[in-house]
Coordinates of C-alpha atoms in Angstrom, one line a residue:
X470 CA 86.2 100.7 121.7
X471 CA 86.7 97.9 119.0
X472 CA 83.3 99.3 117.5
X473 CA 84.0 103.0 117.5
X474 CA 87.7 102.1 116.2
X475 CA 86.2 100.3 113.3
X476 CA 84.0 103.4 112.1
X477 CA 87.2 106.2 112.7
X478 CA 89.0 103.3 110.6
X479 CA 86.7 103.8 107.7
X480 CA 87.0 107.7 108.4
X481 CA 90.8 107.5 107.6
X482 CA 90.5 105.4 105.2
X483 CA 88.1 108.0 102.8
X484 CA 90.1 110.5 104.0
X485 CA 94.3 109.4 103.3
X486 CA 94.3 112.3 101.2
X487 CA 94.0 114.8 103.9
X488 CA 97.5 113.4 105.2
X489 CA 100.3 116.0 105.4
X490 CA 104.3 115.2 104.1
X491 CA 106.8 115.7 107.2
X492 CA 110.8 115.7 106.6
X493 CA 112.5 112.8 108.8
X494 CA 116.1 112.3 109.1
X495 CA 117.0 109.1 106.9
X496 CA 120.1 107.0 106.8
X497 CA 122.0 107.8 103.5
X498 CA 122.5 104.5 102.6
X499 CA 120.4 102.1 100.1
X500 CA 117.4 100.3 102.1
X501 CA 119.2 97.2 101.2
X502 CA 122.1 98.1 103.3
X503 CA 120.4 97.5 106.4
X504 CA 120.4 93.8 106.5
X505 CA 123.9 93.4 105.4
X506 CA 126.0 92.8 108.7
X507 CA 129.0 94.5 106.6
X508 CA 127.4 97.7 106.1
X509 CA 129.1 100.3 108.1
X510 CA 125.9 101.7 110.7
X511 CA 124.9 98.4 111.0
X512 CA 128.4 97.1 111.7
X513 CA 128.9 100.1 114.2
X514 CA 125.5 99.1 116.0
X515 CA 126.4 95.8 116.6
X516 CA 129.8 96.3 117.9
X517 CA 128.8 99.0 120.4
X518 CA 126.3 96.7 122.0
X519 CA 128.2 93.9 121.9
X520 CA 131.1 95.5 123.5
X521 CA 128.3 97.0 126.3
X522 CA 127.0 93.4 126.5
X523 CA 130.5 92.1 127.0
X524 CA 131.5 94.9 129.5
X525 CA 128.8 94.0 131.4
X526 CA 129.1 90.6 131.8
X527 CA 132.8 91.0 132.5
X528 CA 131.9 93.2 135.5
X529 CA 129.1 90.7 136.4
X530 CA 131.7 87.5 136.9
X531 CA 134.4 90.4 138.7
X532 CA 131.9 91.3 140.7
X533 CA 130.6 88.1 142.1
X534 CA 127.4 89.3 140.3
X535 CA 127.5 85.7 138.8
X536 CA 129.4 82.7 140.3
X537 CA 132.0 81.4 138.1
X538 CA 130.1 78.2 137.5
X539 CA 126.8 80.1 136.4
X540 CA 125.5 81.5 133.4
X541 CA 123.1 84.8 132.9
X542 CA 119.6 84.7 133.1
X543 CA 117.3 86.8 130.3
X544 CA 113.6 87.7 130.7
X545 CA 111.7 88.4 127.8
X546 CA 108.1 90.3 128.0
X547 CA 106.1 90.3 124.9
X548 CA 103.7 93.1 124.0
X549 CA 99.5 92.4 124.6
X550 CA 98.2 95.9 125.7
X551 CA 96.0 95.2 128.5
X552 CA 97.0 91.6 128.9
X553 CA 100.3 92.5 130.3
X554 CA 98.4 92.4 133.9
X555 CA 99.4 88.6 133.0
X556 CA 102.9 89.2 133.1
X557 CA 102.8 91.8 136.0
X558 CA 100.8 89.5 138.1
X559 CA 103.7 86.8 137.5
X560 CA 106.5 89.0 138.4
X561 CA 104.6 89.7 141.6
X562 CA 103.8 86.6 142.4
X563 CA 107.4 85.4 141.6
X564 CA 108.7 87.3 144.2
X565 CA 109.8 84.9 147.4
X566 CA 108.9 81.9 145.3
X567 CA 112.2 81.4 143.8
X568 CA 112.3 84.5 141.3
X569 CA 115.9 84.6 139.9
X570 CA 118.2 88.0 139.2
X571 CA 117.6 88.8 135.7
X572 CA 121.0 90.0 134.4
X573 CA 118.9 90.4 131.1
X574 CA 115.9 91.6 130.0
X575 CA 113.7 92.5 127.0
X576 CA 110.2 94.3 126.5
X577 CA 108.1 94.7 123.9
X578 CA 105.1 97.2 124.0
X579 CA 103.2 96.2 127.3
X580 CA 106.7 94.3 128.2
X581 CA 108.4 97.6 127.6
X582 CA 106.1 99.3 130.6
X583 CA 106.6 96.2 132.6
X584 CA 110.6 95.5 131.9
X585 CA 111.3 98.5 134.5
X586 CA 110.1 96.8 137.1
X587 CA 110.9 93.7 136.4
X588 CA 114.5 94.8 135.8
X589 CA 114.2 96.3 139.3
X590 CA 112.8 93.7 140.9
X591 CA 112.4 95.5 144.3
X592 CA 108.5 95.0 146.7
X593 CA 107.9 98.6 145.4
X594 CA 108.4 97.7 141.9
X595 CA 105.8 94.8 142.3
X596 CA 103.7 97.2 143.9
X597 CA 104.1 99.6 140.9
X598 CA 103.2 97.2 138.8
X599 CA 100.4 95.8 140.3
X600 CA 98.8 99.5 140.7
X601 CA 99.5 100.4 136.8
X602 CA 97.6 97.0 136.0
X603 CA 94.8 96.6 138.5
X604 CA 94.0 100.1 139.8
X605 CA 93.8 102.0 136.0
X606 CA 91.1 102.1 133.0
X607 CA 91.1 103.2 129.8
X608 CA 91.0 107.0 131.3
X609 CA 94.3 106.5 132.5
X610 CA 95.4 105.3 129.6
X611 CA 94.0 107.5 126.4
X612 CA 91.4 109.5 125.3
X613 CA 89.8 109.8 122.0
X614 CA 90.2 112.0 119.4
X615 CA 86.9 114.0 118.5
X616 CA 85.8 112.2 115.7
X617 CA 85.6 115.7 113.2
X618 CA 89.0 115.8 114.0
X619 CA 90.7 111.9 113.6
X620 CA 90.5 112.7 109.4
X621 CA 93.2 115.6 110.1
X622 CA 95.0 113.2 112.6
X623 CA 97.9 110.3 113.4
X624 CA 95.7 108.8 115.5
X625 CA 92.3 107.8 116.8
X626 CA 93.4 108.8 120.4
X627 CA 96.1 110.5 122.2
X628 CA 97.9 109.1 125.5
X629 CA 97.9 112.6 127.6
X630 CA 97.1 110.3 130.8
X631 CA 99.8 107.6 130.2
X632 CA 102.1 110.5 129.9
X633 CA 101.0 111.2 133.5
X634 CA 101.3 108.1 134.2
X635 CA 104.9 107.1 133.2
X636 CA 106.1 111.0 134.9
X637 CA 104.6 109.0 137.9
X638 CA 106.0 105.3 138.2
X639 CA 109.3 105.8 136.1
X640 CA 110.1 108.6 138.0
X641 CA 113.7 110.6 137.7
X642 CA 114.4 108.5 140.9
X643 CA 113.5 105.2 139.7
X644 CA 115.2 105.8 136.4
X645 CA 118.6 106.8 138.2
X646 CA 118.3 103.5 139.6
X647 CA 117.9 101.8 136.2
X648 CA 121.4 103.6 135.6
X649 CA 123.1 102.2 138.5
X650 CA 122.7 98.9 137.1
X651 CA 124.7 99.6 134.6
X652 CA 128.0 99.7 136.0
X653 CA 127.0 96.7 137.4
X654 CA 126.7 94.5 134.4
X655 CA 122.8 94.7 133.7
X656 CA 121.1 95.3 130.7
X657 CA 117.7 96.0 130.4
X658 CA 116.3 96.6 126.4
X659 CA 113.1 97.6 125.1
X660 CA 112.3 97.8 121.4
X661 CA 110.3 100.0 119.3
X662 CA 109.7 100.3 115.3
X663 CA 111.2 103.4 113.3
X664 CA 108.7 103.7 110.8
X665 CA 110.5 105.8 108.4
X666 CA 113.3 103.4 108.7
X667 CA 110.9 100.3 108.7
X668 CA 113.0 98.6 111.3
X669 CA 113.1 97.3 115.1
X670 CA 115.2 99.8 117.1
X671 CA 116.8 98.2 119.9
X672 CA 117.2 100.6 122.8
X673 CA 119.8 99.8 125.9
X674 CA 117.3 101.5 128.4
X675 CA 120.4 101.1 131.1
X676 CA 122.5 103.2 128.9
X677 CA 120.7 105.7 128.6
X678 CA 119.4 105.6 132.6
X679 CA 123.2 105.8 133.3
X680 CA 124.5 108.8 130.7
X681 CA 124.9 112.4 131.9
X682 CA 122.8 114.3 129.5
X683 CA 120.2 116.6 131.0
X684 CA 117.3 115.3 129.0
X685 CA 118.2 111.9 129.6
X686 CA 115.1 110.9 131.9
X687 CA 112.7 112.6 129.3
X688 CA 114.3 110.3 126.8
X689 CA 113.7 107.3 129.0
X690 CA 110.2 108.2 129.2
X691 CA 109.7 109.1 125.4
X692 CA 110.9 105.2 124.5
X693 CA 108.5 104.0 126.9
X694 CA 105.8 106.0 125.3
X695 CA 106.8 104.9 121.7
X696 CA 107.1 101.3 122.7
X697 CA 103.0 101.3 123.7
X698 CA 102.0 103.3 121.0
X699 CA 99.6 101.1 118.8
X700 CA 100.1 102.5 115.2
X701 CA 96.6 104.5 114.2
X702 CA 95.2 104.0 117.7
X703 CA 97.7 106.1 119.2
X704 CA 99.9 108.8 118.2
X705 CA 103.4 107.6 117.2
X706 CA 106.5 109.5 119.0
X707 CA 108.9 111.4 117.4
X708 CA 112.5 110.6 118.7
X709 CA 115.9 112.0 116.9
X710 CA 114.1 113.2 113.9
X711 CA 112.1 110.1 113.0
X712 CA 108.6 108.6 113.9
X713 CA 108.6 105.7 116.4
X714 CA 105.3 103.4 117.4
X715 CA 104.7 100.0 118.9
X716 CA 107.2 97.2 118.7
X717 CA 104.9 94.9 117.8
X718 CA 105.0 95.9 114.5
X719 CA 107.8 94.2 113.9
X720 CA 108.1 91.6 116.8
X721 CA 105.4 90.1 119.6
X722 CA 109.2 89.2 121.4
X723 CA 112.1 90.6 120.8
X724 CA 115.5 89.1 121.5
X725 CA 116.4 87.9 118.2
X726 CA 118.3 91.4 117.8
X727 CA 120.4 90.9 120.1
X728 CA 121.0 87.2 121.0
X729 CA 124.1 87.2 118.6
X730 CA 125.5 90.2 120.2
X731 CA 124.7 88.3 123.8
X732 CA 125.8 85.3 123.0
X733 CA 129.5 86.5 121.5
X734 CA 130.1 89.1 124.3
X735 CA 129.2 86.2 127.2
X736 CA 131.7 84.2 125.6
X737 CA 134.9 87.0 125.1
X738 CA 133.8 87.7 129.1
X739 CA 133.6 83.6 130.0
X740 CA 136.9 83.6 128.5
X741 CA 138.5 86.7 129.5
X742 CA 137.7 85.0 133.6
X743 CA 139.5 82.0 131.6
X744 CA 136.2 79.8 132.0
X745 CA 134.8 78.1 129.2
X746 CA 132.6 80.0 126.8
X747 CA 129.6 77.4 126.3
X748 CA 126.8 76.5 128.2
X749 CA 127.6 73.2 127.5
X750 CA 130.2 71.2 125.4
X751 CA 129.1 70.7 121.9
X752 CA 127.0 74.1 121.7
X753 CA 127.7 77.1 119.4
X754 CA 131.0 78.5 120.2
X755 CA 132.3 75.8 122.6
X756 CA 135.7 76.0 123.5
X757 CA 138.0 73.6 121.6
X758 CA 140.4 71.0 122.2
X759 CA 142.4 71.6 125.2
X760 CA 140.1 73.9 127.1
X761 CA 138.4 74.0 130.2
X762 CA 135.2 71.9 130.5
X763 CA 132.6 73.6 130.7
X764 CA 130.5 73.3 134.1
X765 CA 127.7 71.0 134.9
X766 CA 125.7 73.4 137.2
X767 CA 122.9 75.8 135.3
X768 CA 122.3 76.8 131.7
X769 CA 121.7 80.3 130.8
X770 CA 117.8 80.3 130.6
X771 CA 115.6 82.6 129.0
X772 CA 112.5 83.2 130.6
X773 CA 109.5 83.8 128.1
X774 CA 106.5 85.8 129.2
X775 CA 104.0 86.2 126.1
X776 CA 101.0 88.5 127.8
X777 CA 98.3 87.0 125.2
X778 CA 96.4 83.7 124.2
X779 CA 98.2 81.6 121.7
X780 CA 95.7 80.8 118.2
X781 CA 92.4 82.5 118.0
X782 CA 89.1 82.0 118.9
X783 CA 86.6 80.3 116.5
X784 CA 83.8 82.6 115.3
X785 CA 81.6 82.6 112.2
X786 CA 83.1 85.5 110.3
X787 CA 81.2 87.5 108.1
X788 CA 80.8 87.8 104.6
X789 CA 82.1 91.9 104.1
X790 CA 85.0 93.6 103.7
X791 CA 85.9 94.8 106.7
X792 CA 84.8 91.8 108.5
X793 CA 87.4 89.5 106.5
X794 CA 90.3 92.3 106.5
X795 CA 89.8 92.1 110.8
X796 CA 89.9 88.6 110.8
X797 CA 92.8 88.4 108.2
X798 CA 95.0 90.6 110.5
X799 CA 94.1 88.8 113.8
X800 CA 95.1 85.6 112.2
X801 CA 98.6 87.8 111.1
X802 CA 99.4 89.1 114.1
X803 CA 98.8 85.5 116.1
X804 CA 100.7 84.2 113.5
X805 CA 103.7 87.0 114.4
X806 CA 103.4 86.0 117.9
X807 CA 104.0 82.2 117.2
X808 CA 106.8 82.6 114.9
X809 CA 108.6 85.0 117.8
X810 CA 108.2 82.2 120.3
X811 CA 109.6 79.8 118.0
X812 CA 112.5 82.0 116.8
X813 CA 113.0 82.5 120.3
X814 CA 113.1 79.0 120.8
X815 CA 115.5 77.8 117.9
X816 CA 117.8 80.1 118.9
X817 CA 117.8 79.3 122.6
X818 CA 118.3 75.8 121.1
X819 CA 121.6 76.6 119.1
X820 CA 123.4 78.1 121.6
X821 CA 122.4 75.8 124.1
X822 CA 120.1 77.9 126.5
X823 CA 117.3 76.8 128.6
X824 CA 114.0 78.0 127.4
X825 CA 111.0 78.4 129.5
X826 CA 107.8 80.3 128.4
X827 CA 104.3 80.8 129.6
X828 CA 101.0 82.0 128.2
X829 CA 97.7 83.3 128.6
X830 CA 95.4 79.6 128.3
X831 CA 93.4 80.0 125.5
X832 CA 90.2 79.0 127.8
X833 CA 90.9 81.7 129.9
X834 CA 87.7 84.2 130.1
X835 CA 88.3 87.6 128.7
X836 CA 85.4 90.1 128.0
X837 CA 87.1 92.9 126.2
X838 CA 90.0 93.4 123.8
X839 CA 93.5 93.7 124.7
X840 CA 93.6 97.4 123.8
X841 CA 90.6 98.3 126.1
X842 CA 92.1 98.2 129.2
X843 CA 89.2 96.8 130.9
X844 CA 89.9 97.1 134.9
X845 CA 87.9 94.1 135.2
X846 CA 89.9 92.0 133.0
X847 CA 93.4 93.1 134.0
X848 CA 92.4 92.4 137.2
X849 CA 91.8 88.5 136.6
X850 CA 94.4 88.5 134.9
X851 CA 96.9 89.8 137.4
X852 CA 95.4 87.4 139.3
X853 CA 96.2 84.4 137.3
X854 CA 99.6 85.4 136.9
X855 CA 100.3 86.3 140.8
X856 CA 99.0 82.0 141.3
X857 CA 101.4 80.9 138.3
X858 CA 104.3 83.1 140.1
X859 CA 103.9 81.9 143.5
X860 CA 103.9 78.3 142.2
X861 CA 107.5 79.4 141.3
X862 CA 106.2 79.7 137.5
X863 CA 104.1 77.1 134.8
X864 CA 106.8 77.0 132.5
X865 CA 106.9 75.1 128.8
X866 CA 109.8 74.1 127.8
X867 CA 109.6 74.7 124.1
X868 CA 106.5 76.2 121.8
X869 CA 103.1 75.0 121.6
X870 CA 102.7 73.2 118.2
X871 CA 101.6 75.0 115.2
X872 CA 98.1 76.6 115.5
X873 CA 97.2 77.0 112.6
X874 CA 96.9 72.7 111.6
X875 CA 94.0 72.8 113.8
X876 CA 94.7 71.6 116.7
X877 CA 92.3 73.4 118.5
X878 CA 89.5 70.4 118.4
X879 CA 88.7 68.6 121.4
X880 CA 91.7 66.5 123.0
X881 CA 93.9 67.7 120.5
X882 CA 93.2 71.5 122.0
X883 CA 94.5 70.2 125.9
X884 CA 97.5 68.6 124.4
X885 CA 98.4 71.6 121.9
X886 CA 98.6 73.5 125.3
X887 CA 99.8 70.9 127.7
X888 CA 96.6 70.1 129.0
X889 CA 96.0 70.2 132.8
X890 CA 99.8 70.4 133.2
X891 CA 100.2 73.6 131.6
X892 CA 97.1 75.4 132.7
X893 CA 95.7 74.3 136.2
X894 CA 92.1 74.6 136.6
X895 CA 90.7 77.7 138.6
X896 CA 91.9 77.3 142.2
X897 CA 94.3 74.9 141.5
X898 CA 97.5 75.2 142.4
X899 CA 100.3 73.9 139.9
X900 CA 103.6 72.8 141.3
X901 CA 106.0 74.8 142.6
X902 CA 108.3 75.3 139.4
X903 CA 106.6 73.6 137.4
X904 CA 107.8 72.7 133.9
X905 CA 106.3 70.8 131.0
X906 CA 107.5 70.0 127.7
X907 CA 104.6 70.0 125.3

């Protein structure tokens, strides 16, 4: 595919002129308006998700949802197109090896088509998953475009069978379940890029399971669709008036978005049970002088899945164009993907979360790209990740180190990814939990 896809690129490209104008409904305020937290939409945004957020959580402590003395956990499923059979095989193999309830969770692209069943976290869910990422091919995925026809087009291909697909495995039922969770407390988000807008749109998939409107399950399965469509691979989605593609535009993870939000509504519902608001004393927003200690038992933890290699692999890179611009924006987008894990990170670190993330290791064999949707592949890799579950999880404890100093040189490259410790050779079974800091 990577071959044909490079010669329809080229088509495009002589022919941008045969591109059509479309009208799209636009905020009316300035562009610069959207990052300033006083704007008015934005202000509104954030308040109604942090008052869902808080609700939640409220409900989750009333309930007995979460013990008094313990904090939420989030899950957070990066994007990786076929390499999400990584993620999928963890969540299966998590499952009776100590897999916690997620009273969180976040998915980008491929995490967005996992975080449903993940959320769920039922045997048929696992099963679900491990179907969608082991039993399909590229034919259940897309198909192409005729070529005469990608010049007068959004897209190289169009995903007629993942529409299938989705009508399938996030059926009505299994979305009406997603909507029970809300009155329970959980959230479950998945985030997609509004290209007119140029931003990450962060969509509470729970709300929307859990409204009354008649279209709401279409709506459901039109973010899904959005949220795995790769920007001139596939054709974008077109949701209240505006065009919507892959997350991973914008961000490989996503919780950034909403970790304020998380993080203020936890503590107004810690303290509306009148139990200290920090995870511990001395992090953002502890409680001050005269308070409640805060426990000693768990942290909240946020659990990273990234379904992809971290760095790239070496290769002599040609001395065209096209070969430089291909190698420029896999070096971006790896680049992208670090920087999530390590704003991830920094902010797990200020508010005094646990942080545990796993990876795709770099020596891992893979024969095709991660928007082939080899069968092959995914099914190695859903078998790599169904060993690092049922070890209980291979977890980091913070980011590897910077990729692009070179680390990826003999000894430097096992200690950049924690060696043996991190990545167990074939047949080798890590510990049972395992965690290492790098």
């Amino acid at each position: 595919m990577r071959m044909r896809g490079t010669v329809l690129l080229l088509l495009l490209l002589a022919a941008a002129g045969c591109t059509h104008s479309r009208k799209c409904t636009l905020e009316p305020s300035p562009a610069a308006c959207r990052y300033d937290p006083l704007a008015p939409g934005n202000q509104a945004e954030q308040q109604a998700r942090q008052a869902s957020l808080s609700k939640g959580f409220q409900e989750l402590y009333r309930s007995g949802g979460l013990d008094p003395n313990a904090y939420p956990n989030i899950l957070v499923l990066s994007g990786g197109g076929q390499n999400g059979a990584f993620g999928a095989g963890i969540m299966n193999g998590w499952t009776g090896h100590g897999r916690p309830a997620f009273h969180v969770v976040t998915g980008i692209s491929t995490g967005s088509l996992i975080s449903t069943f993940a959320f769920l976290g039922r045997r048929e869910d696992d099963e679900a998953l491990r179907e969608c990422y082991t039993q399909t091919g590229p034919s259940d995925i897309y198909v192409h475009r005729p070529i005469f026809v990608v010049p007068f087009s959004d897209s190289l291909s169009v995903m007629r069978p993942l529409r299938k697909l989705l009508e399938h495995q996030v059926n009505n039922d299994v979305i009406k379940l997603v909507g029970a969770e809300y009155s329970k407390g959980r959230r479950l988000f998945v985030g997609t890029v509004d290209m007119d807008h140029g931003t990450l749109k962060v969509w509470d998939m729970t709300e929307i399971a859990a409204g009354s409107e008649p279209g709401r399950f279409d709506r459901y399965r039109s973010i899904l669709r959005a949220a795995a469509a790769i920007p001139v691979l596939f054709e974008p989605e077109m949701i209240d008036g505006n065009m919507h593609v892959d997350g991973g535009v914008r961000e490989q993870l996503f919780l950034r978005d909403i970790v304020c939000d998380l993080c203020d509504a936890l503590g107004t519902a810690r303290k509306a049970r009148g139990l200290p608001a920090a995870p511990h004393p001395g992090a953002a927003g502890a409680a001050g002088p005269g308070a409640k200690a805060a426990p000693t038992g768990p942290r909240p933890t946020i659990y990273v899945i990234n379904n992809g290699k971290i760095g790239v692999k070496q290769h002599c890179v040609g001395d065209g164009i096209l070969p430089i611009l291909l190698r420029s924006v896999e070096l971006l987008l790896d680049e992208g993907q670090v920087g999530s894990m390590y704003k991830i990170y920094a902010l797990a670190q200020e508010h005094g979360y646990d942080y545990k993330l796993d990876w795709i290791p770099s020596c891992f064999p893979l024969e095709s790209a991660s928007e082939d949707f080899n069968t092959a592949d995914m099914r190695r890799l859903f078998a790599l990740g169904l060993e690092r579950g049922q070890a209980g999880g291979v977890w980091a404890t913070e980011p590897p180190p910077d990729n692009s100093h070179d680390h990826s040189h003999g000894a430097a490259a096992a200690a950049a990814e924690g060696g043996a410790a991190h990545t167990p050779e074939p047949g080798a079974a890590p510990a049972v939990g395992d965690t290492q800091k790098h």
